[in-house]
Coordinates of C-alpha atoms in Angstrom, one line a residue:
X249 CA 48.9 62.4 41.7
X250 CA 47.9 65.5 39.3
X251 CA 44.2 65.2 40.5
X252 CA 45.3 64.7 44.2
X253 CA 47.6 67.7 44.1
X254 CA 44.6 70.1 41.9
X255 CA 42.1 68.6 45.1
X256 CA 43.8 69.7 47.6
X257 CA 45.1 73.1 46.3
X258 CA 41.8 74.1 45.5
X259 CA 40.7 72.8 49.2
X260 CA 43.3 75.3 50.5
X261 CA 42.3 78.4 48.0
X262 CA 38.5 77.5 49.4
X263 CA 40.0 77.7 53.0
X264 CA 41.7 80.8 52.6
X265 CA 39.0 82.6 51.1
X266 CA 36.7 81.9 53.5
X267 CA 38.7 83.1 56.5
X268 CA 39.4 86.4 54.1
X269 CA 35.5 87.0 54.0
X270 CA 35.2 86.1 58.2
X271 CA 38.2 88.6 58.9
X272 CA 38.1 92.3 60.4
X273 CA 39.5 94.4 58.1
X274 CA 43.1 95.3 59.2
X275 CA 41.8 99.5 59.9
X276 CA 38.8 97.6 61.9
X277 CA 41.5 95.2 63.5
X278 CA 43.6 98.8 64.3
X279 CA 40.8 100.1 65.7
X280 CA 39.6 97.8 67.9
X281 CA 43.1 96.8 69.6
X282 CA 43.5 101.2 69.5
X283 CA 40.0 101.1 71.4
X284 CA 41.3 98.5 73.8
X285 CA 44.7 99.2 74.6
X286 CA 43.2 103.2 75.3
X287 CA 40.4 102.2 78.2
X288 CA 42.0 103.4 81.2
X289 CA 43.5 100.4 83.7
X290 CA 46.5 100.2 86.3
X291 CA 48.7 100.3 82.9
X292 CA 52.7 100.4 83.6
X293 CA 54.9 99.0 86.8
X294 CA 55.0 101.1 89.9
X295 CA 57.6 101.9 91.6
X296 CA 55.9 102.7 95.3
X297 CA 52.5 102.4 97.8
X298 CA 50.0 104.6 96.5
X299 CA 48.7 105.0 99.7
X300 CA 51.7 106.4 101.3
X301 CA 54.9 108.8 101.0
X302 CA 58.5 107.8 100.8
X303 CA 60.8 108.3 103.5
X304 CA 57.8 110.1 105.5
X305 CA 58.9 108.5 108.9
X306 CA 62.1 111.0 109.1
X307 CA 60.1 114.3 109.3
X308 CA 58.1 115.6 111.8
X309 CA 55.9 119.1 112.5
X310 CA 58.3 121.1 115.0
X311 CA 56.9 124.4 115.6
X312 CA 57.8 125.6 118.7
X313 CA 59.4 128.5 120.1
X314 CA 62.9 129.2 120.9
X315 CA 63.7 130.5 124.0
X316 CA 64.5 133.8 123.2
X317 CA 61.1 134.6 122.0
X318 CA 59.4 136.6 124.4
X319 CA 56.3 135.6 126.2
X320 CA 53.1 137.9 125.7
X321 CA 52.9 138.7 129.3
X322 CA 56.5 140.7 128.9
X323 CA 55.9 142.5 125.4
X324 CA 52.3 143.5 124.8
X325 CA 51.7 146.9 125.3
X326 CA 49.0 148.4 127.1
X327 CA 46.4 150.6 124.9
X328 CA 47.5 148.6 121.4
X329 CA 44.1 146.4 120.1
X330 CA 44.3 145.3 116.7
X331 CA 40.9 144.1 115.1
X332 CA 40.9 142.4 111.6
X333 CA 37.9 141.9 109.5
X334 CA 38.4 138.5 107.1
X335 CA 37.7 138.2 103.4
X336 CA 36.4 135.2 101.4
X337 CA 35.1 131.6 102.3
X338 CA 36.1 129.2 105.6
X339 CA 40.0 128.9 103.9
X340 CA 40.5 132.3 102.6
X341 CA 39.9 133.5 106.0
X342 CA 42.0 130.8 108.3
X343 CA 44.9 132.4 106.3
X344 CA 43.7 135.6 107.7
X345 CA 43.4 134.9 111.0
X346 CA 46.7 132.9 111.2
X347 CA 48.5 136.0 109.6
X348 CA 46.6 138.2 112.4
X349 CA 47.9 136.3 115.1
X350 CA 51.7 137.4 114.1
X351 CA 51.1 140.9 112.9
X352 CA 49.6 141.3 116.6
X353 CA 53.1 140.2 117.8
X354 CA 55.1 142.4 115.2
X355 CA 52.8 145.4 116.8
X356 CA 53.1 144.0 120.6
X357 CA 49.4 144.3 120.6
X358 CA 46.5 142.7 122.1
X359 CA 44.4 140.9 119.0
X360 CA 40.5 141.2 119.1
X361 CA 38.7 137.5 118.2
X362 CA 38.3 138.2 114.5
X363 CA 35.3 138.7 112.8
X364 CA 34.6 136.5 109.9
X365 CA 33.3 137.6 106.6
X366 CA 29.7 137.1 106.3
X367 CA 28.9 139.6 103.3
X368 CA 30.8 137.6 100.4
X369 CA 29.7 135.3 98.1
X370 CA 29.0 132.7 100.8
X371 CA 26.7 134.5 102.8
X372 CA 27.1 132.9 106.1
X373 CA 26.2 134.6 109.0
X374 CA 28.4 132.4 111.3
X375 CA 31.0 134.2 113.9
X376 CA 34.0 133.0 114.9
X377 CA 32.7 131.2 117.9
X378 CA 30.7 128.8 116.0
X379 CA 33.4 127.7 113.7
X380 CA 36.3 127.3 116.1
X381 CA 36.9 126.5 119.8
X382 CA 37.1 130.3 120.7
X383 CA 38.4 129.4 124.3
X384 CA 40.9 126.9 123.1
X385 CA 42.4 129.6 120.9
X386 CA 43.0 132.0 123.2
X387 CA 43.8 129.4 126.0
X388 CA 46.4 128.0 123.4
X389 CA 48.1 131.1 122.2
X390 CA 48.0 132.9 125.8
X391 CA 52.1 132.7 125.4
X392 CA 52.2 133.7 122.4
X393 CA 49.7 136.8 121.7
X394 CA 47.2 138.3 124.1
X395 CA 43.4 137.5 122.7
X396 CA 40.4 138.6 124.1
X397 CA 36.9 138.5 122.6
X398 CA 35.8 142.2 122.3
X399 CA 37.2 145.7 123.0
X400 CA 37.7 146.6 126.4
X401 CA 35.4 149.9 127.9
X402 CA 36.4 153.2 127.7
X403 CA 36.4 155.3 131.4
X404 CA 32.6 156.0 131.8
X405 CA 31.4 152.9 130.2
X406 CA 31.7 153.9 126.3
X407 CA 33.3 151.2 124.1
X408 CA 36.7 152.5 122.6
X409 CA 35.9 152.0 118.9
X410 CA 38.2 151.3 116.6
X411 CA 40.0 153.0 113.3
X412 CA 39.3 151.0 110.0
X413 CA 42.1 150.5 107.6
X414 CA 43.7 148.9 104.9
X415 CA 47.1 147.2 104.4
X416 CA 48.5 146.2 101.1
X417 CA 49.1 142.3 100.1
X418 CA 52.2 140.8 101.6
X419 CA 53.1 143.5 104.0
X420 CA 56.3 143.0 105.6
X421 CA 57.4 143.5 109.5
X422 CA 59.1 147.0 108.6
X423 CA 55.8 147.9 107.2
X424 CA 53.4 146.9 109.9
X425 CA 56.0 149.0 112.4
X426 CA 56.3 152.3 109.5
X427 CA 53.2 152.2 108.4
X428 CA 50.1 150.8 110.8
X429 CA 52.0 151.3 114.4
X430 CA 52.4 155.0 114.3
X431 CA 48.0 155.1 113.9
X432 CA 48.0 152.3 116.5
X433 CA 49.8 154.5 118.9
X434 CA 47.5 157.3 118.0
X435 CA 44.3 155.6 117.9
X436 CA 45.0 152.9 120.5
X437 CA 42.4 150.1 118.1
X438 CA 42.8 149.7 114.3
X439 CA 40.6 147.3 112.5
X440 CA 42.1 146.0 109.1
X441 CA 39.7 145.3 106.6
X442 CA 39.6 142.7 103.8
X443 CA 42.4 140.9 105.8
X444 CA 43.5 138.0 103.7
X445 CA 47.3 137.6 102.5
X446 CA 48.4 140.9 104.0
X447 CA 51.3 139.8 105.4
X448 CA 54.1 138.6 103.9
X449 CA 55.0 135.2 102.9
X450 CA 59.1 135.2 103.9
X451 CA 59.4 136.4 107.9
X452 CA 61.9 135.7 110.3
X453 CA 61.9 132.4 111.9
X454 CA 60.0 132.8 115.2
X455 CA 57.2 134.0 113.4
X456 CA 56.9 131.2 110.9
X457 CA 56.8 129.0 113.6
X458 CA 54.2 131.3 115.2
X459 CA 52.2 130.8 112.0
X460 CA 52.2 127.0 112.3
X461 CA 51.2 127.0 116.0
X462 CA 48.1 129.2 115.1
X463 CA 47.5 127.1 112.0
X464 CA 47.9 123.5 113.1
X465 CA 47.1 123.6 116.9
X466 CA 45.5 127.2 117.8
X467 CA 42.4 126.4 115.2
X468 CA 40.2 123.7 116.1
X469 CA 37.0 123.6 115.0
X470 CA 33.8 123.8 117.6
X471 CA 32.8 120.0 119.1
X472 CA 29.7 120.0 117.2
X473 CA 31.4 119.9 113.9
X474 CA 34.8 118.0 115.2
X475 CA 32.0 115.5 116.3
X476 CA 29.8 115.7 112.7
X477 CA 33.6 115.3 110.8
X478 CA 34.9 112.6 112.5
X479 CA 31.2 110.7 111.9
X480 CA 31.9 111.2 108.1
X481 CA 35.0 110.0 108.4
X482 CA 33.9 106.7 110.3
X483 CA 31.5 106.2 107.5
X484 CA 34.0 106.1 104.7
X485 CA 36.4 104.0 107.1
X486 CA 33.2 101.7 107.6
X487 CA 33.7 100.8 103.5
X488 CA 36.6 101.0 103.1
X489 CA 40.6 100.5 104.5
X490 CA 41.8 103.5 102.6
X491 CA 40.2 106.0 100.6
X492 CA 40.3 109.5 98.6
X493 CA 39.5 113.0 99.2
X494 CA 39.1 115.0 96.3
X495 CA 38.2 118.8 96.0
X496 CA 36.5 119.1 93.4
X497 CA 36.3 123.2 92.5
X498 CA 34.4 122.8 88.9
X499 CA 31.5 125.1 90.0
X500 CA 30.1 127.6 86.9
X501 CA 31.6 130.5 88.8
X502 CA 35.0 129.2 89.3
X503 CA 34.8 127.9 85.8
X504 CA 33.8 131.3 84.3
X505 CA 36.6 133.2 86.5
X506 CA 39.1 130.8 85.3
X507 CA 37.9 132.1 81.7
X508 CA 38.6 128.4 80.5
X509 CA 36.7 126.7 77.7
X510 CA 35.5 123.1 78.5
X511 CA 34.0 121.9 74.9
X512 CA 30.1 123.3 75.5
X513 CA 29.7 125.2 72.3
X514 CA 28.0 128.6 72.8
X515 CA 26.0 127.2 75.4
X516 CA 28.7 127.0 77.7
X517 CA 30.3 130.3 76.0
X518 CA 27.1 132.2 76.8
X519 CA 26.1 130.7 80.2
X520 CA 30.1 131.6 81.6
X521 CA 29.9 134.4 79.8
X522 CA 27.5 135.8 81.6
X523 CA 28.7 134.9 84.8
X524 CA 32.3 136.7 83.9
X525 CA 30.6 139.9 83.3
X526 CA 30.1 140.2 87.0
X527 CA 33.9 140.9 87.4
X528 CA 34.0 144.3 85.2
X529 CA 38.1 144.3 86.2
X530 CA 38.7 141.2 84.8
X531 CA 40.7 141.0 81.5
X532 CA 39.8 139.4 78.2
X533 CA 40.1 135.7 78.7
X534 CA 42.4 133.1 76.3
X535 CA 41.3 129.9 77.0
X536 CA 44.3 128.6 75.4
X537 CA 46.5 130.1 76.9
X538 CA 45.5 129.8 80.2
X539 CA 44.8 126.0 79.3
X540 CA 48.6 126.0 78.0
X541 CA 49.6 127.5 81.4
X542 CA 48.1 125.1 84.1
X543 CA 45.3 127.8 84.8
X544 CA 42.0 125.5 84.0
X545 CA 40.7 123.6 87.1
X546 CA 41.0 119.5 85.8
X547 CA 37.4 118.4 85.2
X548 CA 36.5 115.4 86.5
X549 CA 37.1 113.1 84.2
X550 CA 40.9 114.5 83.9
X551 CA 41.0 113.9 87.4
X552 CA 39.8 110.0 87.5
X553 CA 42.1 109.1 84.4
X554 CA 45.1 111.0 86.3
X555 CA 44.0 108.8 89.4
X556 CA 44.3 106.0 87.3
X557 CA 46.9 106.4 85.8
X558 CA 48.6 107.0 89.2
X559 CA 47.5 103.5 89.9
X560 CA 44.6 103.8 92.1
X561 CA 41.9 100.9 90.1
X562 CA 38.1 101.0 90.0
X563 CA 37.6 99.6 93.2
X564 CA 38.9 102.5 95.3
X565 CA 36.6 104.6 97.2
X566 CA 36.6 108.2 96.7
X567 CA 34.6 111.3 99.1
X568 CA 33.6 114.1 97.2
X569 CA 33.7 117.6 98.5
X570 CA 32.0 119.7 96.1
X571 CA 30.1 122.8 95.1
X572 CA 27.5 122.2 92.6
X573 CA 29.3 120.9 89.7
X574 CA 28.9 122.7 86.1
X575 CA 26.8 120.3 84.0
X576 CA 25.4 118.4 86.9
X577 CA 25.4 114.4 86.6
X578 CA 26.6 114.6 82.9
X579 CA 30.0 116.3 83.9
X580 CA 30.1 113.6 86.5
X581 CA 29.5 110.5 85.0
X582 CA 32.7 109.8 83.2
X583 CA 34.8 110.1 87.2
X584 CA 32.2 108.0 88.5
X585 CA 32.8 105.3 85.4
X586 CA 35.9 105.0 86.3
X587 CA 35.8 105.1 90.1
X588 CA 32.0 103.8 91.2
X589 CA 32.4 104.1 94.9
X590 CA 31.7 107.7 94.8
X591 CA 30.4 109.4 97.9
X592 CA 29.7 113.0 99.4
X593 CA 28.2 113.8 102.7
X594 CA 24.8 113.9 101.2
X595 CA 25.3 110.0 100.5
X596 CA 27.0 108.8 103.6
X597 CA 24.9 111.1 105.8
X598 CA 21.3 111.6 106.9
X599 CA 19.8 114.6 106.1
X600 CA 18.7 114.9 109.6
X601 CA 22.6 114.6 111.0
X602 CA 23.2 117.3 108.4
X603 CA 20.5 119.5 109.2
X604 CA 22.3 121.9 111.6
X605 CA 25.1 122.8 109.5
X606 CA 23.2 122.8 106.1
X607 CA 22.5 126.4 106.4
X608 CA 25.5 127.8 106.8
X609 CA 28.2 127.4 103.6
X610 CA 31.3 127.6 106.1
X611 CA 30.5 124.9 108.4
X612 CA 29.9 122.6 105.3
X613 CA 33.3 123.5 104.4
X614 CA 34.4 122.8 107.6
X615 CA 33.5 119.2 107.5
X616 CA 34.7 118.8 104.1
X617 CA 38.2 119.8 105.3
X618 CA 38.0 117.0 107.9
X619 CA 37.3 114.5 105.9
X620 CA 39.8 115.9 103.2
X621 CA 42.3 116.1 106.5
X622 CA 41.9 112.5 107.4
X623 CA 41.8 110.8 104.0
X624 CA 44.6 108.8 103.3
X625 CA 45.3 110.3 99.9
X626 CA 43.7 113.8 99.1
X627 CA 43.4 114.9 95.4
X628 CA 42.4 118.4 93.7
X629 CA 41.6 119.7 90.7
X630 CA 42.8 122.9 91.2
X631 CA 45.3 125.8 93.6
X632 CA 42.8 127.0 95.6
X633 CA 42.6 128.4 99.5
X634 CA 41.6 124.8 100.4
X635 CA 43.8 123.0 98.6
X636 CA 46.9 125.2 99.8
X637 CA 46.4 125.3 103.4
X638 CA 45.5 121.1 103.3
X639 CA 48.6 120.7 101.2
X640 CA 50.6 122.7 104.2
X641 CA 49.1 121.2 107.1
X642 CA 49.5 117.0 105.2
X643 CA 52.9 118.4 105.0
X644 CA 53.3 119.2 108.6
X645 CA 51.1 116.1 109.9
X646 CA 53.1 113.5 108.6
X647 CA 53.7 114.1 105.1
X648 CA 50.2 112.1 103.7
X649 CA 50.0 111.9 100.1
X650 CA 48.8 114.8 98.6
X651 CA 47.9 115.2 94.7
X652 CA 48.2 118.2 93.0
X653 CA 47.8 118.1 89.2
X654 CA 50.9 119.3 86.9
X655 CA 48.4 121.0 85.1
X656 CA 50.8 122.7 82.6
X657 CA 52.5 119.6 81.2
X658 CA 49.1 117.3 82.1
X659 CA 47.1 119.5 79.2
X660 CA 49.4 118.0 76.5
X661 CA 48.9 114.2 77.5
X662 CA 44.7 115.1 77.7
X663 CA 44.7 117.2 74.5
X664 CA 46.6 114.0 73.0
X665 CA 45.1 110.8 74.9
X666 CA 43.0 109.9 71.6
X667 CA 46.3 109.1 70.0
X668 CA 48.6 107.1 72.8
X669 CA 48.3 104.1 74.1
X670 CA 47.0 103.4 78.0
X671 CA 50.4 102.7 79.0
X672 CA 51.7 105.8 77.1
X673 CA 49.4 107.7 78.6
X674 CA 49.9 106.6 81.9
X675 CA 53.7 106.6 82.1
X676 CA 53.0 110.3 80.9
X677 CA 51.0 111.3 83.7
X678 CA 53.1 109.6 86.0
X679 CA 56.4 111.4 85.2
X680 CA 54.5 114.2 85.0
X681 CA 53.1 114.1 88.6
X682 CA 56.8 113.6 89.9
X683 CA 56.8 116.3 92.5
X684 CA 53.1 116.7 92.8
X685 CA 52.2 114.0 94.9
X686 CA 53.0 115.2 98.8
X687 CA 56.4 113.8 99.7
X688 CA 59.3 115.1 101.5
X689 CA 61.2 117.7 99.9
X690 CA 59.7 118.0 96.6
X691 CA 59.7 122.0 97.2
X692 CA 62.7 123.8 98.8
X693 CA 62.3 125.7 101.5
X694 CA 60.8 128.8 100.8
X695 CA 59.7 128.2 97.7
X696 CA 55.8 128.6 97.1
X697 CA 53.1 129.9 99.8
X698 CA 54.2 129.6 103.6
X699 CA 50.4 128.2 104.3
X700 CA 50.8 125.3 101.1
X701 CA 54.8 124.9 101.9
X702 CA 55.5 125.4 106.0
X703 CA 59.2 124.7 105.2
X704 CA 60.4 126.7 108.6
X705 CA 57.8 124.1 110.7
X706 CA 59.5 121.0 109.0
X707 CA 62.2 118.7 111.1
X708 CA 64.1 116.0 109.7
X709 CA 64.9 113.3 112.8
X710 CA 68.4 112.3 113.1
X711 CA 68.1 108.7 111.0
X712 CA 67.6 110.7 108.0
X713 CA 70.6 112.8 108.3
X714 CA 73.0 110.1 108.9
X715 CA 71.8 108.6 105.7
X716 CA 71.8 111.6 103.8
X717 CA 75.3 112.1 104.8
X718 CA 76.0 108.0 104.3
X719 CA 77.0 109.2 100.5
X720 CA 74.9 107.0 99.2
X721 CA 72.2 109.4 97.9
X722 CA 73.2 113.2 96.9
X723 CA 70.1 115.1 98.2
X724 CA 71.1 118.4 98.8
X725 CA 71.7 120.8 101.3
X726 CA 71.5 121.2 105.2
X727 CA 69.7 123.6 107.4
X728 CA 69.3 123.9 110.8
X729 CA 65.7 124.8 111.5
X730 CA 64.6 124.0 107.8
X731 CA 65.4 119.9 106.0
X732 CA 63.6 120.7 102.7
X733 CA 65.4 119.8 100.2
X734 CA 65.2 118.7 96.3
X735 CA 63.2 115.3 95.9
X736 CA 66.4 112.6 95.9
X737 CA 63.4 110.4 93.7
X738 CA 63.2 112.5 90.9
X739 CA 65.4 112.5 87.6
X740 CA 65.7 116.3 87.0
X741 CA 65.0 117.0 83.4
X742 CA 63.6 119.7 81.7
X743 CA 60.4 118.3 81.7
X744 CA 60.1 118.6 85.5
X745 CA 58.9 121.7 86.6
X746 CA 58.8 122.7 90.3
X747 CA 55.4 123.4 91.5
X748 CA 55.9 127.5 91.8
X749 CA 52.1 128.2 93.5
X750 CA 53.6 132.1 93.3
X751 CA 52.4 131.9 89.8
X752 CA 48.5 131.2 90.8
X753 CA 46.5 133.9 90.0
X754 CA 44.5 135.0 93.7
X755 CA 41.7 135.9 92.0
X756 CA 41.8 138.9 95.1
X757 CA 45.4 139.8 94.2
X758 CA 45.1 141.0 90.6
X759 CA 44.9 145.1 91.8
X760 CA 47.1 145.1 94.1
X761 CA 49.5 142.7 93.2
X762 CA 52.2 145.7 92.5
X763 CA 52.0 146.4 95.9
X764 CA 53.5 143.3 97.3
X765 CA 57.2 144.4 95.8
X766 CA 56.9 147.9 96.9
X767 CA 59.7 149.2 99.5
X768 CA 58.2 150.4 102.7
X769 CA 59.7 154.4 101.5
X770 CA 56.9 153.6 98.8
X771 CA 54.2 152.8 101.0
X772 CA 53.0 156.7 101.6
X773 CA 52.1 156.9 97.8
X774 CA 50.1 153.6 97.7
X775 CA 46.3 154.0 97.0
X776 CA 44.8 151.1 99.6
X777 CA 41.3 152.2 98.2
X778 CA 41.4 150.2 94.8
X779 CA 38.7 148.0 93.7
X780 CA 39.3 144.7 94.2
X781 CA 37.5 141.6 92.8
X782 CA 34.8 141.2 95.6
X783 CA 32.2 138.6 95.2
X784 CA 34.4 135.9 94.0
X785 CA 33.9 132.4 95.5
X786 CA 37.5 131.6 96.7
X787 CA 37.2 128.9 99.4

């Protein structure tokens, strides 16, 4: 038995040997289930339809008059034309023009067509005609505001011209009547210039609910790009049931503007660099910092491994609506990795069909916003004009989902990622993006930017209420005109922070942004002729 037993002893010490010579290492083991377990999937349980927002049936866009507000016919005043010159790309300037429509009302006025901005960093030399339905705007508004398309004669044929002028950011109602309507009944036509986010973001009632009718019905874009737009968007319907819209702001000039650092080395240092210089008002940058306070636009891989993590998978389609990006195809090969149905209207479009809107930067725009407008989720890397006033009107339309990163508290998951787990990692961004993804009532009424949160234009049908009121759900307080409330989904912690889009820097507003808390006894002393930061490409 001795022998027997020695045999098969030394059979096993043979065996064992030879699967310790065959064997990763245990670090090589680590690293390889480390590697695996960190390439981005659908990780984690959800909890609801990607492709749609809770509870979205119970509100509604209700933005019409009550009947105690006036029609145009019975308060505009004879002799009263206010003009406005926009600022800024296609977005920048909607604002404008919506905010024109109501300070025409606050002065009983008759509003000019405005002119659109054709000198800034866009340089499009498109009017307002050949954006929007010009007769459909002041057909639709005709109760609301008088329009009319160009000053009226003076007796003996002259044209009356008109006084330029400047108001400061977020102008109330008492200052458009202390300040601007004693020159308007003095000069009889004032034209405010650089007219973007002059009027104030809290106003009474009837005109919030102006702003929406100007903003969500009054606009509409001219048939030839309506037409172009809705072609785009049958093309990406032709591939797919349901797809993405992301914005994708990650142009050099936003990039250097944003003073954020991306990982170049001194190439990137030097190349932004440069491009900062052009903004001599600008302050040192701290790309920490600003990285450490949400400031830095998401680039695009940040965005496909959110999207992921979110629980959208590889085969989901995705439009595209971007400048040129910083670091061409290199930046964008890690989004496309992860999500390879990537399109743009350059792929999905001829450049013939293109041709008669390629010229002109603002008509682009204006069918990216369509397609972004009719996507069933839209995404963006960053706060922008665009991403505000889509945000807003999602809201009013039915409440479509509508992802806006958590920047702040996403930069510590991103900065970390190399560390955690997929499903870490992704239960991260999820709780994260709590309140960032376009449903009802994750921002209370009032809170943020009218145009990005049109609380006053939200209704809550009568379903909902008997719920809320049901006791079976605490969600928060009533309102007659306005249902926002806090999101009943969310488990308020202190790691959930309220999307507050007061605290995005307007890369317009940094001058005057004193003025905006001023009283009206402290407008006389106000210096309107400050530089501001002119040439910047806000969309």
């Amino acid at each position: 038995m001795l022998p027997l037993i020695s045999a098969v002893a030394g059979a096993l010490l043979f065996l064992f040997a030879l699967l310790s010579i065959l064997a990763p290492s245990p670090v090589e083991t680590d690293h390889i289930h480390h590697r695996r377990s960190n390439s981005p999937s659908v990780g984690g349980k959800l909890d609801r339809d990607v492709w749609t927002s809770r509870n979205s049936e119970h509100f509604y866009g209700c933005s019409n008059s009550s009947s105690k507000f006036q029609k145009a016919q019975v308060v505009t005043k004879p002799d009263r034309y206010l003009l406005i010159a926009t600022s800024g790309g296609l977005n920048q300037q909607r604002t404008g023009i919506v905010d024109a429509v109501v300070v025409a009302r606050i002065l009983n006025a008759t509003l000019v067509v405005p002119k659109l901005d054709q000198r800034s960093f866009w340089k499009d030399s498109s009017n307002f005609s050949e954006i929007f339905d010009v007769d459909w705007f002041i057909s639709y508004l005709s109760k609301d505001v008088k329009v009319i398309k160009q000053l009226p004669p003076r007796k003996g044929g002259k044209m009356l011209s008109a006084h330029s002028m400047r108001v400061p950011r977020k102008c109330n109602e008492r200052c458009y009547i202390n300040r601007i309507l004693p020159v308007l009944l003095k000069k009889h036509a004032i034209q405010l210039n650089k007219f973007d986010y002059r009027l104030a973001n809290k106003l009474d009632t009837e005109y919030q609910k102006m702003r929406c009718r100007v903003n969500y019905h009054a606009l509409k874009f001219t048939n030839p790009i309506r037409a172009m737009g809705e072609q785009l968007v049958h093309q990406m319907r032709m591939r797919s049931k349901h797809y993405i819209a992301l914005h994708l702001r990650f142009e050099s000039d936003m990039l250097a503007f944003s003073g954020c650092y991306y990982g170049g080395g001194e190439k990137e240092k030097k190349e932004l660099g440069a491009i900062r210089r052009r903004w001599k008002t600008l302050r040192k940058s701290n790309p920490d910092k600003a990285r450490r306070q949400g400031r830095c636009p998401l680039t695009p891989e940040e965005v496909g491994l959110m999207l992921r993590a979110l629980g959208y998978g590889s085969d989901v389609h995705i439009y595209v609506a971007s400048g040129e990006v910083y670091g061409g195809e290199e930046t964008l090969a890690p989004l496309k990795a992860l999500f390879p149905n990537f399109y743009s209207k350059e792929t999905i479009a001829t450049k013939e069909e293109l041709e008669p809107f390629s010229s002109f930067s603002s008509r682009m725009a204006a069918l990216d916003f369509i397609v972004c407008d009719e996507s069933d989720v839209f995404v963006t890397n960053n706060n922008g004009n665009m991403a505000k006033i889509l945000a807003g009107r999602r809201r009013y339309f039915g409440h479509k989902p509508t992802i806006r990163p958590n920047a702040k508290k996403l930069y510590r998951l991103f900065l970390g990622r190399s560390n955690l787990t997929w499903e870490v990692f992704a239960s991260g961004v999820r709780t994260f993006q709590k309140g960032f993804i376009g449903e009802p009532k994750e921002l209370r009424p009032g809170r943020g930017g009218f145009h990005e949160n049109p609380s006053t234009c939200i209704c809550e049908d009568s379903v909902a209420k008997v719920d809320k009121h049901s006791g079976s759900r605490k969600i928060g307080k009533d309102n007659v005109t306005k249902k926002n409330v806090a999101n009943d989904d969310l488990d308020v912690d202190d790691e959930f922070e309220e999307p507050d889009m007061d605290d995005d820097e307007d890369p317009n507003d940094l001058v005057e942004r004193s003025m905006s808390n001023e009283t009206i006894s402290d407008y006389e002393n106000l210096n309107f002729e400050e530089p501001e930061l002119d040439e910047f490409p806000s969309d």
